PDB file of C-alpha atoms in Angstrom:
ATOM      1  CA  UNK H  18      22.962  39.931  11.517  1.00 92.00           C
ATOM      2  CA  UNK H  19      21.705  37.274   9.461  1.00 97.00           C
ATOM      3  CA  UNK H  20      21.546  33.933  10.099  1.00 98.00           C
ATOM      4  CA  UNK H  21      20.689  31.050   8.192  1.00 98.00           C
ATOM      5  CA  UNK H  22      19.256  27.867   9.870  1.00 98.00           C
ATOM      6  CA  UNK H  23      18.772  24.384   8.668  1.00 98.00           C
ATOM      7  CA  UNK H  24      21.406  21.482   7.708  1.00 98.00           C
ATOM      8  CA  UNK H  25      23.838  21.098   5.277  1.00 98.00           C
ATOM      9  CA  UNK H  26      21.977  17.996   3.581  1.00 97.00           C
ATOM     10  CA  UNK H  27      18.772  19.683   2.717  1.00 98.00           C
ATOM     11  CA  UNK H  28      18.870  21.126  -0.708  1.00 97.00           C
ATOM     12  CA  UNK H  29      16.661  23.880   0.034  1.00 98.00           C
ATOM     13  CA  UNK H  30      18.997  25.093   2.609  1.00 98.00           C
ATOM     14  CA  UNK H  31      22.053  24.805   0.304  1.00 98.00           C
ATOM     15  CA  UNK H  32      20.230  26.863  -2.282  1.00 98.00           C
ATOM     16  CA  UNK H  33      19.972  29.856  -0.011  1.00 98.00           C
ATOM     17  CA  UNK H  34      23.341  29.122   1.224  1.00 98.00           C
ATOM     18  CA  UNK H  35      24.695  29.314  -2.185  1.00 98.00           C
ATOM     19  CA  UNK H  36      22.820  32.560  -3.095  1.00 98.00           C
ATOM     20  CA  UNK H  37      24.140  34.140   0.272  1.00 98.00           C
ATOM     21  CA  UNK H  38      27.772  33.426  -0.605  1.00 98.00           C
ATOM     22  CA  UNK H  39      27.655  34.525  -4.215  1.00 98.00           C
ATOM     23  CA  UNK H  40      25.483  38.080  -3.417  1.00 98.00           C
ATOM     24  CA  UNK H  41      28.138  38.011  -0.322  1.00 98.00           C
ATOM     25  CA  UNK H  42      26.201  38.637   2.337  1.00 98.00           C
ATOM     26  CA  UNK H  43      27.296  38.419   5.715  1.00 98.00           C
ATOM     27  CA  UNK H  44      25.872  35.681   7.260  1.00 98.00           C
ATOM     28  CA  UNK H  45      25.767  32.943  10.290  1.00 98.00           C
ATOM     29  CA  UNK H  46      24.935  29.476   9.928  1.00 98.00           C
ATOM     30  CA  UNK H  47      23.441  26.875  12.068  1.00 98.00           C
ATOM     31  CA  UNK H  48      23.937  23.957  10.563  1.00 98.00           C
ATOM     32  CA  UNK H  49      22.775  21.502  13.180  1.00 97.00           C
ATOM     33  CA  UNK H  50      19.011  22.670  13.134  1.00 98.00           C
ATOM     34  CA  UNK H  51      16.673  19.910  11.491  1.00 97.00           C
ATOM     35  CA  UNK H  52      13.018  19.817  10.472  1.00 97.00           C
ATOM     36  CA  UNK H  53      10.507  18.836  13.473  1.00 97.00           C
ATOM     37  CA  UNK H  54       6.411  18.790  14.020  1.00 98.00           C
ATOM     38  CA  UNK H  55       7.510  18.767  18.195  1.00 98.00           C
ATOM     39  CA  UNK H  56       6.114  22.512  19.461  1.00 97.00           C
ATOM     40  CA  UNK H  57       9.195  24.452  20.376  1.00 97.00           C
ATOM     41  CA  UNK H  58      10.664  23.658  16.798  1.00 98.00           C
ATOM     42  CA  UNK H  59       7.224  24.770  15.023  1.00 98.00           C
ATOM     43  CA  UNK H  60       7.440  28.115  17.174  1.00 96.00           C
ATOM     44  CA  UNK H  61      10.447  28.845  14.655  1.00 96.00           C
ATOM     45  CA  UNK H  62       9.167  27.249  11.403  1.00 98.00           C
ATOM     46  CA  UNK H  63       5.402  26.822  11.266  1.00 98.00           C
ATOM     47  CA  UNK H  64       5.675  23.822   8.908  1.00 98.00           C
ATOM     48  CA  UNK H  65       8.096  22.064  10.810  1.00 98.00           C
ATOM     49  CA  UNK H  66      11.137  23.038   7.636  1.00 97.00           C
ATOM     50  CA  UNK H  67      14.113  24.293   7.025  1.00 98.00           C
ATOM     51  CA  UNK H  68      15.521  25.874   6.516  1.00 98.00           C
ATOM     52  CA  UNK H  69      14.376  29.425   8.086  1.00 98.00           C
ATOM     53  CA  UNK H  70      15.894  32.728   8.090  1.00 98.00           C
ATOM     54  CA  UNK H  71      16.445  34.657  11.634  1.00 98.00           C
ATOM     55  CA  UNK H  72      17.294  38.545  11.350  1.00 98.00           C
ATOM     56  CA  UNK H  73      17.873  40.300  14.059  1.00 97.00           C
ATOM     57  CA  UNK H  74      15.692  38.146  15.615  1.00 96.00           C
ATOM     58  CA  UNK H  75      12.590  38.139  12.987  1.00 98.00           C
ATOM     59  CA  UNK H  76      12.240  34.975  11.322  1.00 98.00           C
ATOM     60  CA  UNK H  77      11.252  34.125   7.840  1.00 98.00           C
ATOM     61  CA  UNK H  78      10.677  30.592   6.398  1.00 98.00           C
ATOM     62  CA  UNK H  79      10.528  29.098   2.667  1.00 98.00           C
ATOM     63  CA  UNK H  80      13.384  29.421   0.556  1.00 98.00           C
ATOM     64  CA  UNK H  81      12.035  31.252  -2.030  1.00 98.00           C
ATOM     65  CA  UNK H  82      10.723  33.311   0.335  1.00 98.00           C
ATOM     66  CA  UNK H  83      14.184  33.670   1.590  1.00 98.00           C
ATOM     67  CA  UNK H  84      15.740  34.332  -1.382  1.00 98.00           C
ATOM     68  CA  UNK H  85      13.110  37.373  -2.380  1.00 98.00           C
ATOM     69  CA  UNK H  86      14.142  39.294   0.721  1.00 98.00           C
ATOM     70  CA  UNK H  87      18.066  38.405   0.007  1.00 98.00           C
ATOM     71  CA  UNK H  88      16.973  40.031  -3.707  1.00 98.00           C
ATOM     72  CA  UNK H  89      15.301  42.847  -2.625  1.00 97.00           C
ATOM     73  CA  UNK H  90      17.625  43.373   1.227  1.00 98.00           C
ATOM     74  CA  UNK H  91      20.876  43.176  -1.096  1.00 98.00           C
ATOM     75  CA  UNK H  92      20.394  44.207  -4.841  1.00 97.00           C
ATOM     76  CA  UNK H  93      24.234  44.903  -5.271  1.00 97.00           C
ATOM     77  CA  UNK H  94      24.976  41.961  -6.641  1.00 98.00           C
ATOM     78  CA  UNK H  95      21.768  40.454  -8.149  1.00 98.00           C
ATOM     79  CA  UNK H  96      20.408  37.071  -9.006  1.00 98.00           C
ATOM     80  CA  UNK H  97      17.129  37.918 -11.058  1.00 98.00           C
ATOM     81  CA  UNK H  98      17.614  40.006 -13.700  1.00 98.00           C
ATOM     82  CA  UNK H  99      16.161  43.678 -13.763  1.00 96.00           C
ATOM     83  CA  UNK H 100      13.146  43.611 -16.102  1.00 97.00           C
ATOM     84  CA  UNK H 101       9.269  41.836 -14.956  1.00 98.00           C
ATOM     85  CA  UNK H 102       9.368  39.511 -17.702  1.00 98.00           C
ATOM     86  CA  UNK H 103      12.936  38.339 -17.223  1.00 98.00           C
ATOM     87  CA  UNK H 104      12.658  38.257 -13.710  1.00 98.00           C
ATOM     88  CA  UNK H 105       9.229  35.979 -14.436  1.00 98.00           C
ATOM     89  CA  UNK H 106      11.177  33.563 -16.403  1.00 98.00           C
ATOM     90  CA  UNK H 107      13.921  33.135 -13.801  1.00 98.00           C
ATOM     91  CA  UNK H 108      10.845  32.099 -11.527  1.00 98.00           C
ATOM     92  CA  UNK H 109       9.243  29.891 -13.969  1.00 98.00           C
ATOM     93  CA  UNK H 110      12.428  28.216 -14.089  1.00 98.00           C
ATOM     94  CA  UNK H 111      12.330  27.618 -10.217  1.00 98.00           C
ATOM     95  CA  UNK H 112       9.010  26.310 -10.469  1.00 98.00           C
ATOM     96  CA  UNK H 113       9.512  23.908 -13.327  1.00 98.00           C
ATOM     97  CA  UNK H 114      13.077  22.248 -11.212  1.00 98.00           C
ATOM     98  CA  UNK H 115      11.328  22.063  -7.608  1.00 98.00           C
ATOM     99  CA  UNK H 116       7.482  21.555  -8.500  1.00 98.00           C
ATOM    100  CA  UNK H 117       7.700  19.943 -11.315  1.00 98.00           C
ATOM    101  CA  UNK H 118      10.574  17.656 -10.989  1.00 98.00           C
ATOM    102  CA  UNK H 119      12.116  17.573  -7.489  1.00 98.00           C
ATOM    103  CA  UNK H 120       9.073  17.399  -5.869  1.00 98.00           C
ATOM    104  CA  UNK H 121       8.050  14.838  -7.927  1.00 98.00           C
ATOM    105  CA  UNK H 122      10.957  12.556  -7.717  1.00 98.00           C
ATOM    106  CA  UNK H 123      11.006  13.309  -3.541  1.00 98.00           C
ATOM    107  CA  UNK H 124       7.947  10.908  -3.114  1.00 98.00           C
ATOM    108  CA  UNK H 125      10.303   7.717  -3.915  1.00 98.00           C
ATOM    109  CA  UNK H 126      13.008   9.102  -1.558  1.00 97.00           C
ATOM    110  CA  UNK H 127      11.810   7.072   1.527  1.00 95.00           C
ATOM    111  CA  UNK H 128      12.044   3.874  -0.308  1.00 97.00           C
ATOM    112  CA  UNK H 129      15.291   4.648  -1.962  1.00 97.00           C
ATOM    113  CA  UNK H 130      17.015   6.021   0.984  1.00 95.00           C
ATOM    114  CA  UNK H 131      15.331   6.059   4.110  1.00 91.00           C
ATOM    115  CA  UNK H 132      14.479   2.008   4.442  1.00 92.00           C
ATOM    116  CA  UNK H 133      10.729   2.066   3.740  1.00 95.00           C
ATOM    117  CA  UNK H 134       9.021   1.431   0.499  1.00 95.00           C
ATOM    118  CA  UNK H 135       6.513   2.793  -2.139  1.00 96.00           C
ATOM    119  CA  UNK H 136       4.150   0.921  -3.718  1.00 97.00           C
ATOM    120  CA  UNK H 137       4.478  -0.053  -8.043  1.00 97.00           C
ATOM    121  CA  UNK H 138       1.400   2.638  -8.340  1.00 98.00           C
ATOM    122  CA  UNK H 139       3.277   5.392  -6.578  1.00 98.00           C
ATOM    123  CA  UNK H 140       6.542   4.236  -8.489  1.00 98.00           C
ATOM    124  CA  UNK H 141       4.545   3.960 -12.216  1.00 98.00           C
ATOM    125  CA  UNK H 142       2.777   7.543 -11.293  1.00 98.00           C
ATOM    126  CA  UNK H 143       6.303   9.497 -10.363  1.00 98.00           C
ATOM    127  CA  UNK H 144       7.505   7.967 -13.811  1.00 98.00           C
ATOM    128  CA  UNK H 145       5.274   9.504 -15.838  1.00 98.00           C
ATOM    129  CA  UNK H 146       5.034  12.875 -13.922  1.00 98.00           C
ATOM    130  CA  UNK H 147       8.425  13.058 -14.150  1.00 98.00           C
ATOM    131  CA  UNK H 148       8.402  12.976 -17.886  1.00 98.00           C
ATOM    132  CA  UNK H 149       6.304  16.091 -18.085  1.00 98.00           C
ATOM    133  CA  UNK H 150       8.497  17.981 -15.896  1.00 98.00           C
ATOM    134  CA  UNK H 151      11.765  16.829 -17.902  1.00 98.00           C
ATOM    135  CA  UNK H 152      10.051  17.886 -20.965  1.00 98.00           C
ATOM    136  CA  UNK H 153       9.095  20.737 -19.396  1.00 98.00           C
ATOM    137  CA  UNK H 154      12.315  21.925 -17.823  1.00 98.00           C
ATOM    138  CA  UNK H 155      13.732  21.312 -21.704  1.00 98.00           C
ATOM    139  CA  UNK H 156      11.683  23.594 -23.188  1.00 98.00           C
ATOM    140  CA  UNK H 157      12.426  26.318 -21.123  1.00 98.00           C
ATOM    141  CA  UNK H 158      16.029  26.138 -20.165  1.00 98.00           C
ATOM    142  CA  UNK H 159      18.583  28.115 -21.847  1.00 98.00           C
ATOM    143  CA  UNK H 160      22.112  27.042 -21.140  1.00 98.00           C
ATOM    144  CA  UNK H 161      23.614  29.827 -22.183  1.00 98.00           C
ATOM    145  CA  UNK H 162      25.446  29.670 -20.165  1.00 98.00           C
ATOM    146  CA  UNK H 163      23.245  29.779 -17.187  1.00 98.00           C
ATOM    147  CA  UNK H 164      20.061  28.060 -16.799  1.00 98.00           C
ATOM    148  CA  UNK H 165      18.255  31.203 -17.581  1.00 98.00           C
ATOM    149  CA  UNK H 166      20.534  32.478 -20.307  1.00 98.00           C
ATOM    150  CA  UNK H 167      23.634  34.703 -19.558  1.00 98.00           C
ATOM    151  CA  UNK H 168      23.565  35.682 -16.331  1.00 98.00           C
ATOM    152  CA  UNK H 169      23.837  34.086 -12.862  1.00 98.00           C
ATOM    153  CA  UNK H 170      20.519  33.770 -11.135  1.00 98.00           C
ATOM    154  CA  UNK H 171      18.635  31.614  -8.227  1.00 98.00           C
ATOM    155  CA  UNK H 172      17.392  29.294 -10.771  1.00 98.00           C
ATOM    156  CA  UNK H 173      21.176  27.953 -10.989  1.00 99.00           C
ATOM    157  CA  UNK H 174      21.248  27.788  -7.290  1.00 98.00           C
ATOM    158  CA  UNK H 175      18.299  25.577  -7.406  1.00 98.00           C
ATOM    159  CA  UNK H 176      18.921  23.446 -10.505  1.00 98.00           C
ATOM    160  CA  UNK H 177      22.957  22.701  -8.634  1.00 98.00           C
ATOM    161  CA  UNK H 178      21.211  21.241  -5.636  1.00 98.00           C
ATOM    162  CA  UNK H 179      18.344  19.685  -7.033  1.00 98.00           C
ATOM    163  CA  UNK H 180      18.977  18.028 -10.667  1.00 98.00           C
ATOM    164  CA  UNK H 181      21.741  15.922  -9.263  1.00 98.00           C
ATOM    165  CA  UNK H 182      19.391  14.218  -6.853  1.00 98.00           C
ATOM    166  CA  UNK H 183      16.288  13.793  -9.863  1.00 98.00           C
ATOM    167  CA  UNK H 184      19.450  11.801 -11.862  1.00 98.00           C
ATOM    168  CA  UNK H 185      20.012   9.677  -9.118  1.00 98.00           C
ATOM    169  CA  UNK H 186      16.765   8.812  -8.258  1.00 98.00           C
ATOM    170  CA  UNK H 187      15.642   7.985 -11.764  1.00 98.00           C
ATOM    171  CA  UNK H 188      18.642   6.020 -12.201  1.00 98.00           C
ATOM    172  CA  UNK H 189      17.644   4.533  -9.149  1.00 98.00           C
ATOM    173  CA  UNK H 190      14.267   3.333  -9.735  1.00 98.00           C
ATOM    174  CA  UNK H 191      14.342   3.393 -13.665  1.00 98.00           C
ATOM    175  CA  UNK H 192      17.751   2.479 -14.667  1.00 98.00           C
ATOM    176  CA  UNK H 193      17.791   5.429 -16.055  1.00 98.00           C
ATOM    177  CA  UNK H 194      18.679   9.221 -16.155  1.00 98.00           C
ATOM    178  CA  UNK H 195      15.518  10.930 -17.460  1.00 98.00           C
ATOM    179  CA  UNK H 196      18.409  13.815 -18.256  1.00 98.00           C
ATOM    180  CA  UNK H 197      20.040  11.929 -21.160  1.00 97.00           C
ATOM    181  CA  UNK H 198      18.215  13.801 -23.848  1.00 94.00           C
ATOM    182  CA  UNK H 199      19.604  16.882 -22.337  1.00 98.00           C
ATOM    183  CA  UNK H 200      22.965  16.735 -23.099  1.00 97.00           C
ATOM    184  CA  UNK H 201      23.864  20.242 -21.755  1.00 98.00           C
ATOM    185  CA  UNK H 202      22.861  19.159 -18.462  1.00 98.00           C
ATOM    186  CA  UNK H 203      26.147  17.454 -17.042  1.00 98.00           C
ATOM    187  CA  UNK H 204      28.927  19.888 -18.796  1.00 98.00           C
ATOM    188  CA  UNK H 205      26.225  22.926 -17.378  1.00 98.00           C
ATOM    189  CA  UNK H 206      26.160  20.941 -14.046  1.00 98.00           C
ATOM    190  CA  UNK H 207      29.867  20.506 -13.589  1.00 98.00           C
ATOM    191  CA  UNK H 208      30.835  24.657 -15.067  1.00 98.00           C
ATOM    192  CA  UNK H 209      27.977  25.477 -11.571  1.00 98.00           C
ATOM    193  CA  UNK H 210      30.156  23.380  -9.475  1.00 98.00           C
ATOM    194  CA  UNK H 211      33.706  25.089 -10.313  1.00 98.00           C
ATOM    195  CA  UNK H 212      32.683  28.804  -9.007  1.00 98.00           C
ATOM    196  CA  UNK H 213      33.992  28.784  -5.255  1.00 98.00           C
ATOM    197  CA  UNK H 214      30.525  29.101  -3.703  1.00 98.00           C
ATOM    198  CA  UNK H 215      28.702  26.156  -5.545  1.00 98.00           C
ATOM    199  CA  UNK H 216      32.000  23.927  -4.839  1.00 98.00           C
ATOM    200  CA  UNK H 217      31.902  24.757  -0.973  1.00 98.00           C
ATOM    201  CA  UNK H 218      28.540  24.069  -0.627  1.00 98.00           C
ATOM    202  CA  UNK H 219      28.874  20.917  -2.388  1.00 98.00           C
ATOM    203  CA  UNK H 220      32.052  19.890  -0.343  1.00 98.00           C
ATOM    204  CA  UNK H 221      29.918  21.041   2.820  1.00 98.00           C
ATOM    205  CA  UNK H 222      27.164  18.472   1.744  1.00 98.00           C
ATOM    206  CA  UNK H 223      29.591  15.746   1.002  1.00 97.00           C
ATOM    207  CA  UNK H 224      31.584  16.464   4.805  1.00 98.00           C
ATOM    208  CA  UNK H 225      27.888  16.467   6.362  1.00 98.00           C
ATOM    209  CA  UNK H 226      26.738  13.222   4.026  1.00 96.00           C
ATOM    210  CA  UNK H 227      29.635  11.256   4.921  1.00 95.00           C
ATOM    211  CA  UNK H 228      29.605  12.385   8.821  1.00 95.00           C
ATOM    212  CA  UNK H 229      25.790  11.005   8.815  1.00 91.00           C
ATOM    213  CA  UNK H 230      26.152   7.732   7.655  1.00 86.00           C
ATOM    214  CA  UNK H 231      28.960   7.411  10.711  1.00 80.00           C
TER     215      UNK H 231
END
């Protein structure tokens, strides 16, 4: 049996969740297990993350490391298409929403949301390396429906839990949404969130969101 590990919160975790449901694999969850650098949590996940993967007892950590073994475990129902080069694309994709723009925007989340602070260089440095992944993720994406072009793949499951949170950061700190020169981002966003796996997750999130702030 499979089960997945980490909190409903993280984004990385709700990406594999996501992919799990719509591949529908069987699966546990335990959604009450959060990042640590104490020992006994670093025995499970070396870099003190989640989420992790436990099967049957063997553990594997990294999302997209994650989703690989989902891909090549359970092919039945697939979420990278068949050939290299496609399949390439799909993880350029990937790369360009969590390197190049997630990532990016994830060094202002402590002053935005956690009550500490980031200084104007860090703040003038994020705006202009966001740019170049904005561009970048422009250039590339297909919308077409899907991110990657017709078909359903784990680039969708990472743009549906990441974008949102790059719009509201930039907003945030810029007064701005450094998506509004992509204007099939929000009416690509919102046809994710109507299949019945993205909507769970994101009701999930929203339960867990809500029961944190308590």
């Amino acid at each position: 049996m499979i089960r997945l590990c980490g909190f409903r919160i993280s984004n990385y975790h709700n990406k594999v969740r996501i992919a799990l449901l719509e591949k529908g694999v069987p699966f546990e969850e335990d959604e009450n297990v959060h990042g640590s650098q104490k020992p006994e949590y670093l025995a499970q996940s070396p870099m003190g993350k989640v989420p992790y993967l436990d099967v049957d007892g063997q553990l594997l950590r990294e999302s997209a490391v994650i989703l690989e073994f989902l891909e090549d475990t359970y092919p039945q129902k697939p979420l990278l298409p068949k050939d290299p080069l496609g399949r390439a694309r799909v993880r350029e994709l990937v790369t360009f929403i969590e390197l190049h723009n997630e990532l990016v925007v994830r060094r202002l989340y402590n002053g935005l949301f956690f009550g500490g602070s980031f200084s104007e260089e860090t703040k003038a440095a994020v705006e202009k390396d966001i740019a170049k992944g904005v561009r970048a993720l422009k250039a590339v994406a297909k919308f077409d429906p899907f991110i990657a072009g017709k078909d359903l793949t784990i680039a969708d499951c990472a743009a549906f839990v990441h974008l949102p949170i790059v719009t509201l950061v930039t907003k945030l700190a810029f007064g701005r949404d450094f998506f509004e020169d992509i204007p099939q981002m929000k009416p690509y966003l919102k046809m994710l969130g109507e299949r019945p796996a993205f909507a769970r997750v994101n009701e999930d999130r929203r339960a867990a969101s809500a029961a944190a702030k308590k």
